[in-house]
PDB file of C-alpha atoms in Angstrom:
ATOM      1  CA  MET A   1     -37.535  47.990 -15.041  1.00  0.00           C
ATOM      2  CA  LYS A   2     -40.681  46.612 -16.702  1.00  0.00           C
ATOM      3  CA  LYS A   3     -41.815  50.153 -17.518  1.00  0.00           C
ATOM      4  CA  VAL A   4     -38.490  50.835 -19.234  1.00  0.00           C
ATOM      5  CA  ILE A   5     -38.778  47.671 -21.331  1.00  0.00           C
ATOM      6  CA  GLU A   6     -42.362  48.515 -22.308  1.00  0.00           C
ATOM      7  CA  PHE A   7     -41.247  52.036 -23.253  1.00  0.00           C
ATOM      8  CA  PHE A   8     -38.618  50.716 -25.670  1.00  0.00           C
ATOM      9  CA  LYS A   9     -41.076  48.216 -27.149  1.00  0.00           C
ATOM     10  CA  GLU A  10     -43.553  50.997 -27.871  1.00  0.00           C
ATOM     11  CA  LEU A  11     -40.782  53.223 -29.219  1.00  0.00           C
ATOM     12  CA  ARG A  12     -39.708  50.570 -31.728  1.00  0.00           C
ATOM     13  CA  LYS A  13     -43.241  50.431 -33.157  1.00  0.00           C
ATOM     14  CA  LYS A  14     -43.158  54.123 -34.109  1.00  0.00           C
ATOM     15  CA  PRO A  15     -41.678  55.204 -37.494  1.00  0.00           C
ATOM     16  CA  TYR A  16     -38.900  57.242 -35.928  1.00  0.00           C
ATOM     17  CA  GLY A  17     -38.399  54.910 -32.960  1.00  0.00           C
ATOM     18  CA  LYS A  18     -35.520  52.831 -34.353  1.00  0.00           C
ATOM     19  CA  ALA A  19     -33.607  55.958 -35.394  1.00  0.00           C
ATOM     20  CA  VAL A  20     -34.027  57.482 -31.920  1.00  0.00           C
ATOM     21  CA  MET A  21     -32.829  54.278 -30.275  1.00  0.00           C
ATOM     22  CA  PHE A  22     -29.868  54.019 -32.698  1.00  0.00           C
ATOM     23  CA  PHE A  23     -28.599  57.532 -32.055  1.00  0.00           C
ATOM     24  CA  GLY A  24     -29.407  57.288 -28.355  1.00  0.00           C
ATOM     25  CA  PHE A  25     -27.280  54.154 -28.036  1.00  0.00           C
ATOM     26  CA  TYR A  26     -24.283  55.791 -29.724  1.00  0.00           C
ATOM     27  CA  LEU A  27     -24.690  58.936 -27.633  1.00  0.00           C
ATOM     28  CA  ILE A  28     -24.477  56.889 -24.436  1.00  0.00           C
ATOM     29  CA  PHE A  29     -21.558  54.901 -25.876  1.00  0.00           C
ATOM     30  CA  PHE A  30     -19.476  58.014 -26.630  1.00  0.00           C
ATOM     31  CA  ILE A  31     -20.315  59.594 -23.260  1.00  0.00           C
ATOM     32  CA  VAL A  32     -18.958  56.475 -21.519  1.00  0.00           C
ATOM     33  CA  ILE A  33     -15.802  56.557 -23.701  1.00  0.00           C
ATOM     34  CA  PHE A  34     -15.128  60.232 -22.881  1.00  0.00           C
ATOM     35  CA  ILE A  35     -15.570  59.547 -19.170  1.00  0.00           C
ATOM     36  CA  ILE A  36     -13.086  56.650 -19.321  1.00  0.00           C
ATOM     37  CA  LEU A  37     -10.555  58.727 -21.280  1.00  0.00           C
ATOM     38  CA  GLY A  38     -10.943  61.599 -18.843  1.00  0.00           C
ATOM     39  CA  ILE A  39     -10.209  59.371 -15.862  1.00  0.00           C
ATOM     40  CA  GLY A  40      -7.238  57.792 -17.629  1.00  0.00           C
ATOM     41  CA  GLY A  41      -5.782  61.189 -18.537  1.00  0.00           C
ATOM     42  CA  THR A  42      -6.060  62.364 -14.941  1.00  0.00           C
ATOM     43  CA  ASN A  43      -4.195  59.310 -13.684  1.00  0.00           C
ATOM     44  CA  LYS A  44      -1.374  59.798 -16.192  1.00  0.00           C
ATOM     45  CA  LYS A  45      -0.798  63.351 -15.076  1.00  0.00           C
ATOM     46  CA  SER A  46      -0.827  62.515 -11.387  1.00  0.00           C
ATOM     47  CA  ASN A  47       2.559  60.783 -11.433  1.00  0.00           C
ATOM     48  CA  ASN A  48       5.118  62.915  -9.607  1.00  0.00           C
ATOM     49  CA  LYS A  49       4.281  66.492 -10.572  1.00  0.00           C
ATOM     50  CA  ASP A  50       1.792  67.298  -7.856  1.00  0.00           C
ATOM     51  CA  SER A  51       3.947  69.512  -5.657  1.00  0.00           C
ATOM     52  CA  SER A  52       6.119  72.613  -5.932  1.00  0.00           C
ATOM     53  CA  TYR A  53       9.690  71.365  -5.714  1.00  0.00           C
ATOM     54  CA  LYS A  54      11.002  74.916  -5.424  1.00  0.00           C
ATOM     55  CA  SER A  55       9.502  75.084  -1.933  1.00  0.00           C
ATOM     56  CA  LEU A  56      11.595  72.069  -0.885  1.00  0.00           C
ATOM     57  CA  PHE A  57      14.803  74.077  -1.217  1.00  0.00           C
ATOM     58  CA  ASN A  58      15.912  76.959   0.988  1.00  0.00           C
ATOM     59  CA  ASP A  59      17.259  80.163  -0.560  1.00  0.00           C
ATOM     60  CA  ASN A  60      20.506  79.831   1.358  1.00  0.00           C
ATOM     61  CA  TYR A  61      22.004  76.579   2.510  1.00  0.00           C
ATOM     62  CA  SER A  62      25.121  74.439   2.682  1.00  0.00           C
ATOM     63  CA  PHE A  63      25.446  70.845   1.598  1.00  0.00           C
ATOM     64  CA  THR A  64      27.899  68.043   1.011  1.00  0.00           C
ATOM     65  CA  TYR A  65      28.137  66.644  -2.490  1.00  0.00           C
ATOM     66  CA  LYS A  66      29.594  63.139  -2.690  1.00  0.00           C
ATOM     67  CA  VAL A  67      30.438  61.460  -5.981  1.00  0.00           C
ATOM     68  CA  VAL A  68      31.468  57.807  -6.098  1.00  0.00           C
ATOM     69  CA  LEU A  69      32.769  57.111  -9.607  1.00  0.00           C
ATOM     70  CA  ASP A  70      33.846  53.529 -10.278  1.00  0.00           C
ATOM     71  CA  GLY A  71      34.640  53.109  -6.586  1.00  0.00           C
ATOM     72  CA  GLU A  72      36.605  56.386  -6.249  1.00  0.00           C
ATOM     73  CA  ASN A  73      35.217  58.883  -3.706  1.00  0.00           C
ATOM     74  CA  TYR A  74      35.038  62.637  -4.280  1.00  0.00           C
ATOM     75  CA  LEU A  75      33.597  64.851  -1.536  1.00  0.00           C
ATOM     76  CA  TYR A  76      32.800  68.556  -1.800  1.00  0.00           C
ATOM     77  CA  ASN A  77      31.410  71.057   0.705  1.00  0.00           C
ATOM     78  CA  ILE A  78      29.324  73.684  -1.064  1.00  0.00           C
ATOM     79  CA  ASN A  79      27.466  76.796   0.057  1.00  0.00           C
ATOM     80  CA  LYS A  80      24.570  78.408  -1.773  1.00  0.00           C
ATOM     81  CA  ASN A  81      23.674  82.050  -1.238  1.00  0.00           C
ATOM     82  CA  SER A  82      20.761  83.167  -3.391  1.00  0.00           C
ATOM     83  CA  ASN A  83      21.786  81.966  -6.877  1.00  0.00           C
ATOM     84  CA  VAL A  84      25.542  81.767  -6.251  1.00  0.00           C
ATOM     85  CA  TYR A  85      27.382  78.594  -5.213  1.00  0.00           C
ATOM     86  CA  SER A  86      30.806  78.704  -3.574  1.00  0.00           C
ATOM     87  CA  PHE A  87      33.274  76.028  -2.520  1.00  0.00           C
ATOM     88  CA  ILE A  88      36.940  75.392  -1.788  1.00  0.00           C
ATOM     89  CA  HIS A  89      38.871  72.780  -3.744  1.00  0.00           C
ATOM     90  CA  ASP A  90      42.618  72.141  -3.423  1.00  0.00           C
ATOM     91  CA  ASN A  91      42.862  75.280  -1.260  1.00  0.00           C
ATOM     92  CA  LYS A  92      41.335  77.423  -4.011  1.00  0.00           C
ATOM     93  CA  GLN A  93      38.114  79.397  -3.681  1.00  0.00           C
ATOM     94  CA  TYR A  94      35.561  78.920  -6.465  1.00  0.00           C
ATOM     95  CA  THR A  95      32.220  80.520  -7.188  1.00  0.00           C
ATOM     96  CA  THR A  96      29.619  79.664  -9.804  1.00  0.00           C
ATOM     97  CA  ASN A  97      26.309  81.125 -10.896  1.00  0.00           C
ATOM     98  CA  GLY A  98      25.190  77.706 -12.114  1.00  0.00           C
ATOM     99  CA  LYS A  99      26.579  78.212 -15.614  1.00  0.00           C
ATOM    100  CA  ASN A 100      30.060  79.727 -15.285  1.00  0.00           C
ATOM    101  CA  THR A 101      32.685  78.914 -12.657  1.00  0.00           C
ATOM    102  CA  TYR A 102      35.277  81.397 -11.438  1.00  0.00           C
ATOM    103  CA  ASN A 103      38.515  81.303  -9.462  1.00  0.00           C
ATOM    104  CA  ASP A 104      39.919  84.735  -8.511  1.00  0.00           C
ATOM    105  CA  GLU A 105      37.438  86.276 -10.965  1.00  0.00           C
ATOM    106  CA  VAL A 106      38.897  84.206 -13.820  1.00  0.00           C
ATOM    107  CA  GLU A 107      36.509  81.854 -15.588  1.00  0.00           C
ATOM    108  CA  VAL A 108      37.630  78.225 -15.280  1.00  0.00           C
ATOM    109  CA  GLU A 109      36.215  74.748 -15.665  1.00  0.00           C
ATOM    110  CA  SER A 110      34.537  73.387 -12.558  1.00  0.00           C
ATOM    111  CA  PRO A 111      36.795  70.973 -10.660  1.00  0.00           C
ATOM    112  CA  ILE A 112      33.731  69.156  -9.322  1.00  0.00           C
ATOM    113  CA  LYS A 113      32.851  65.826 -10.878  1.00  0.00           C
ATOM    114  CA  PHE A 114      29.412  65.832 -12.537  1.00  0.00           C
ATOM    115  CA  SER A 115      28.878  69.361 -11.316  1.00  0.00           C
ATOM    116  CA  ASP A 116      25.486  69.738 -13.021  1.00  0.00           C
ATOM    117  CA  PHE A 117      23.878  67.375 -10.547  1.00  0.00           C
ATOM    118  CA  TYR A 118      24.186  69.574  -7.461  1.00  0.00           C
ATOM    119  CA  LYS A 119      22.503  72.564  -9.122  1.00  0.00           C
ATOM    120  CA  GLU A 120      19.000  73.293  -7.987  1.00  0.00           C
ATOM    121  CA  ASP A 121      17.546  74.014 -11.437  1.00  0.00           C
ATOM    122  CA  LEU A 122      18.568  70.616 -12.796  1.00  0.00           C
ATOM    123  CA  LEU A 123      17.472  68.802  -9.648  1.00  0.00           C
ATOM    124  CA  MET A 124      13.981  70.293  -9.915  1.00  0.00           C
ATOM    125  CA  LYS A 125      13.755  69.235 -13.573  1.00  0.00           C
ATOM    126  CA  ILE A 126      14.826  65.706 -12.643  1.00  0.00           C
ATOM    127  CA  LEU A 127      12.162  65.561  -9.943  1.00  0.00           C
ATOM    128  CA  GLU A 128       9.524  66.842 -12.362  1.00  0.00           C
ATOM    129  CA  ASN A 129      10.445  64.173 -14.925  1.00  0.00           C
ATOM    130  CA  SER A 130      10.768  61.268 -12.510  1.00  0.00           C
ATOM    131  CA  TYR A 131       8.370  58.438 -11.779  1.00  0.00           C
ATOM    132  CA  ARG A 132       7.386  57.735  -8.192  1.00  0.00           C
ATOM    133  CA  VAL A 133       7.760  54.077  -7.204  1.00  0.00           C
ATOM    134  CA  ALA A 134       7.027  54.330  -3.497  1.00  0.00           C
ATOM    135  CA  LYS A 135       6.506  56.810  -0.676  1.00  0.00           C
ATOM    136  CA  THR A 136       7.115  56.168   3.033  1.00  0.00           C
ATOM    137  CA  THR A 137       5.825  58.533   5.735  1.00  0.00           C
ATOM    138  CA  TYR A 138       7.190  58.226   9.276  1.00  0.00           C
ATOM    139  CA  ASP A 139       5.530  59.083  12.597  1.00  0.00           C
ATOM    140  CA  ASN A 140       7.569  62.284  12.930  1.00  0.00           C
ATOM    141  CA  GLY A 141       6.339  63.518   9.537  1.00  0.00           C
ATOM    142  CA  ASP A 142       9.531  62.743   7.605  1.00  0.00           C
ATOM    143  CA  GLU A 143       9.008  61.332   4.120  1.00  0.00           C
ATOM    144  CA  VAL A 144      11.112  59.176   1.799  1.00  0.00           C
ATOM    145  CA  TYR A 145      10.355  58.877  -1.921  1.00  0.00           C
ATOM    146  CA  ASN A 146      11.779  56.134  -4.128  1.00  0.00           C
ATOM    147  CA  LEU A 147      11.884  57.327  -7.717  1.00  0.00           C
ATOM    148  CA  LEU A 148      13.006  56.368 -11.223  1.00  0.00           C
ATOM    149  CA  VAL A 149      14.258  58.581 -14.027  1.00  0.00           C
ATOM    150  CA  SER A 150      15.149  57.624 -17.589  1.00  0.00           C
ATOM    151  CA  SER A 151      18.749  57.935 -18.788  1.00  0.00           C
ATOM    152  CA  ASN A 152      17.480  59.428 -22.047  1.00  0.00           C
ATOM    153  CA  VAL A 153      15.625  62.084 -20.047  1.00  0.00           C
ATOM    154  CA  LEU A 154      18.746  62.860 -17.992  1.00  0.00           C
ATOM    155  CA  TYR A 155      20.853  63.173 -21.125  1.00  0.00           C
ATOM    156  CA  LYS A 156      18.313  65.585 -22.577  1.00  0.00           C
ATOM    157  CA  LEU A 157      18.238  67.676 -19.380  1.00  0.00           C
ATOM    158  CA  VAL A 158      22.027  67.867 -19.022  1.00  0.00           C
ATOM    159  CA  TYR A 159      23.197  68.097 -22.652  1.00  0.00           C
ATOM    160  CA  SER A 160      20.014  69.254 -24.473  1.00  0.00           C
ATOM    161  CA  LYS A 161      20.377  66.310 -26.860  1.00  0.00           C
ATOM    162  CA  ASP A 162      17.844  63.639 -27.717  1.00  0.00           C
ATOM    163  CA  THR A 163      18.906  60.006 -27.355  1.00  0.00           C
ATOM    164  CA  ASP A 164      17.075  56.744 -27.813  1.00  0.00           C
ATOM    165  CA  TYR A 165      19.141  54.219 -25.913  1.00  0.00           C
ATOM    166  CA  GLU A 166      17.819  50.926 -24.652  1.00  0.00           C
ATOM    167  CA  GLU A 167      18.298  51.413 -20.961  1.00  0.00           C
ATOM    168  CA  THR A 168      17.495  50.556 -17.391  1.00  0.00           C
ATOM    169  CA  PRO A 169      15.938  53.505 -15.507  1.00  0.00           C
ATOM    170  CA  ASN A 170      18.088  55.105 -12.816  1.00  0.00           C
ATOM    171  CA  LYS A 171      16.958  54.775  -9.205  1.00  0.00           C
ATOM    172  CA  PHE A 172      17.119  57.601  -6.715  1.00  0.00           C
ATOM    173  CA  LYS A 173      15.763  58.452  -3.307  1.00  0.00           C
ATOM    174  CA  MET A 174      14.585  61.763  -1.861  1.00  0.00           C
ATOM    175  CA  SER A 175      14.352  62.236   1.906  1.00  0.00           C
ATOM    176  CA  ILE A 176      12.292  65.125   3.277  1.00  0.00           C
ATOM    177  CA  SER A 177      12.309  66.506   6.827  1.00  0.00           C
ATOM    178  CA  ASN A 178      10.330  69.537   8.022  1.00  0.00           C
ATOM    179  CA  LYS A 179       9.070  69.985   4.446  1.00  0.00           C
ATOM    180  CA  LYS A 180      12.603  70.475   3.117  1.00  0.00           C
ATOM    181  CA  ILE A 181      14.868  68.114   1.214  1.00  0.00           C
ATOM    182  CA  LYS A 182      17.297  66.492   3.608  1.00  0.00           C
ATOM    183  CA  GLU A 183      19.047  64.097   1.239  1.00  0.00           C
ATOM    184  CA  LEU A 184      19.116  62.994  -2.390  1.00  0.00           C
ATOM    185  CA  GLU A 185      20.728  59.682  -3.316  1.00  0.00           C
ATOM    186  CA  PHE A 186      21.242  58.845  -6.994  1.00  0.00           C
ATOM    187  CA  ASN A 187      22.312  55.550  -8.538  1.00  0.00           C
ATOM    188  CA  LEU A 188      23.259  56.628 -12.062  1.00  0.00           C
ATOM    189  CA  ASP A 189      24.900  53.457 -13.376  1.00  0.00           C
ATOM    190  CA  SER A 190      22.660  53.367 -16.442  1.00  0.00           C
ATOM    191  CA  TYR A 191      23.111  57.046 -17.275  1.00  0.00           C
ATOM    192  CA  CYS A 192      26.879  57.121 -16.878  1.00  0.00           C
ATOM    193  CA  LYS A 193      27.392  54.209 -19.296  1.00  0.00           C
ATOM    194  CA  LEU A 194      25.546  55.954 -22.145  1.00  0.00           C
ATOM    195  CA  ASP A 195      28.480  58.092 -23.227  1.00  0.00           C
ATOM    196  CA  ASN A 196      31.255  56.228 -21.419  1.00  0.00           C
ATOM    197  CA  LEU A 197      31.069  58.652 -18.503  1.00  0.00           C
ATOM    198  CA  CYS A 198      32.047  55.734 -16.262  1.00  0.00           C
ATOM    199  CA  LYS A 199      33.238  52.169 -16.597  1.00  0.00           C
ATOM    200  CA  ASN A 200      30.801  50.539 -14.217  1.00  0.00           C
ATOM    201  CA  SER A 201      29.118  52.761 -11.661  1.00  0.00           C
ATOM    202  CA  LEU A 202      28.194  56.256 -10.587  1.00  0.00           C
ATOM    203  CA  ASN A 203      26.543  57.212  -7.298  1.00  0.00           C
ATOM    204  CA  ILE A 204      25.838  60.753  -6.145  1.00  0.00           C
ATOM    205  CA  THR A 205      24.647  61.709  -2.659  1.00  0.00           C
ATOM    206  CA  ILE A 206      23.673  65.231  -1.596  1.00  0.00           C
ATOM    207  CA  ASN A 207      23.193  65.950   2.119  1.00  0.00           C
ATOM    208  CA  TYR A 208      21.608  69.297   2.955  1.00  0.00           C
ATOM    209  CA  ASN A 209      22.362  71.216   6.151  1.00  0.00           C
ATOM    210  CA  ASN A 210      19.251  73.398   6.122  1.00  0.00           C
TER     211      ASN A 210
END
């Protein structure tokens, strides 16, 4: 340490010494700043986008889709084969490719409440844009994630429209078993009030039979 101090004392005595020390100080300063910014940027990106959500879904599966809208229950049993969903509602067979819904080969409106939310493409986008609050891992390897997602983000994903509402983030939970999604539970009270989609509450639960 003494040798370092003596070195700087001798350097200051030389004509170019103060200039060297000046630029050396600022060089060290900016190196430290870049290191701090680099660490901060890494942390921001590490939120909830560190896994391939596509791998959490099977190509073919069946699931129950339960919607509780203002206390009213709606339950649907849906099958997915490749990119085609099929279900029976009021004794009628429906199929959908995720965009268009058909009954007896005639295009119709989907009878399912909030039908966008069971589709795999939207669910993956929601997961990618969510914020992880907590993760619990059990002895058998099962995992449960508690997550938050903004209502403005949901509105953008569903309707492709930008909104800037003051809001409370929506809570949801993802349960994983054998590296596949077992259940998704959404509390969408905040989202559903944005455009008067509900009076008070909206809960959606998806149970997968992988």
